[in-house]
Amino acid sequence: MKLDIIHLLDDKDFISGELISKKLNISRTAVWKKIQNLKKLGYNIESVKNRGYRLISKPDIPLSEEVLFELNTNIVGKNVHYFRSLESTNLFAKELIKKNAEEGTIVVADIQTKGRGRKDRSWFSPEGGLWFSVILYPNIPTQYAMLITMATSISIVQAIKELTGLSAVIKWPNDLLLEGKKICGILTELDAELDRINYSVVGVGINVNNVLEDELCNKANSIFNIYNSKISRVDLLRLIIKYLDVNYAKLISNDYNYIRELWFENTDIIGRNVRLKLEKYEIEGIVIDIDDTGALILENIDKKIKIVSGDLEFI
């Protein structure tokens, strides 16, 4: 019902309460109450006697009604759960999985109070950023699980490019950079067995319009700082969902090379000197390839080493 009212108001012209009442088959009092609820959410709605209501502006809030409007995806984004604040969108997504959540369900929050990155590091998640998780049930072999993160990172690059013209660069294994600084991190969590993935929760954190803490400014940035203007988080999320729906479909149809080649188009890692911090030691070398499972191939002295996980820095 909220969605119907928003769409009736969306033509930027006045519409009478009586007409809304007739179109939605509700009372005039119910119309008034729903308009007041929309105003509380941040919708700027003008009310004029004998003319009705007119939508002046919308809040940049990723409500399901805004994100899903005419999205028409096949898998990703069929449902959106929006929260003003959550401890972690990934944790909430896992709770939804216990209740048999539909594949492609999105959990998004304005603020995360206990956002997490890789290796359980805390993730600063203030208002103005885009913090969300996607529930997936990928029917692919477990050795290709890394491609879920790769498909997601590609989708974010594509969305940022379409919305702003900015070209983000993918840094293995799960970061996106603009002007050499991190603007996005991806945390992909799996429940898997030897021969199958039961589910994947892909957590995404993007610095969009949020202010960064001082201690983060030497290594992180926001899209706002580079674009010099606020961008719509709703529009960005809609575009990410649109591209991820396409890329994920390629992945689960076993077109792994499609993901790998598209990933190469959006990274500058090949030929770079890097240092990798692994579980018990560090290693340096030149990146010469990313194999078909997403593992990094490093040339170290006279040997090639396959790395499936680690913290990478350029040297």
Coordinates of N, CA, C and O in Angstrom, one line a residue, residues 60 76 85 106 167 172:
D60 N 16.8 9.7 0.7 CA 17.7 8.8 0.2 C 17.8 7.6 1.1 O 18.9 7.4 1.8
V76 N 18.5 -11.8 -8.0 CA 18.9 -10.9 -6.9 C 18.0 -9.8 -6.7 O 17.6 -9.1 -7.7
S85 N 18.9 0.7 11.8 CA 20.2 0.3 12.4 C 20.1 -1.2 12.7 O 19.1 -1.8 13.1
I106 N 17.8 -9.2 0.0 CA 18.8 -8.2 0.4 C 18.4 -7.7 1.8 O 17.3 -7.5 2.1
S167 N 35.7 5.2 -12.3 CA 36.2 3.8 -12.6 C 36.9 3.3 -11.3 O 38.1 3.6 -11.1
W172 N 42.5 -7.5 -5.2 CA 42.3 -8.9 -4.7 C 42.6 -8.9 -3.2 O 43.5 -8.2 -2.7

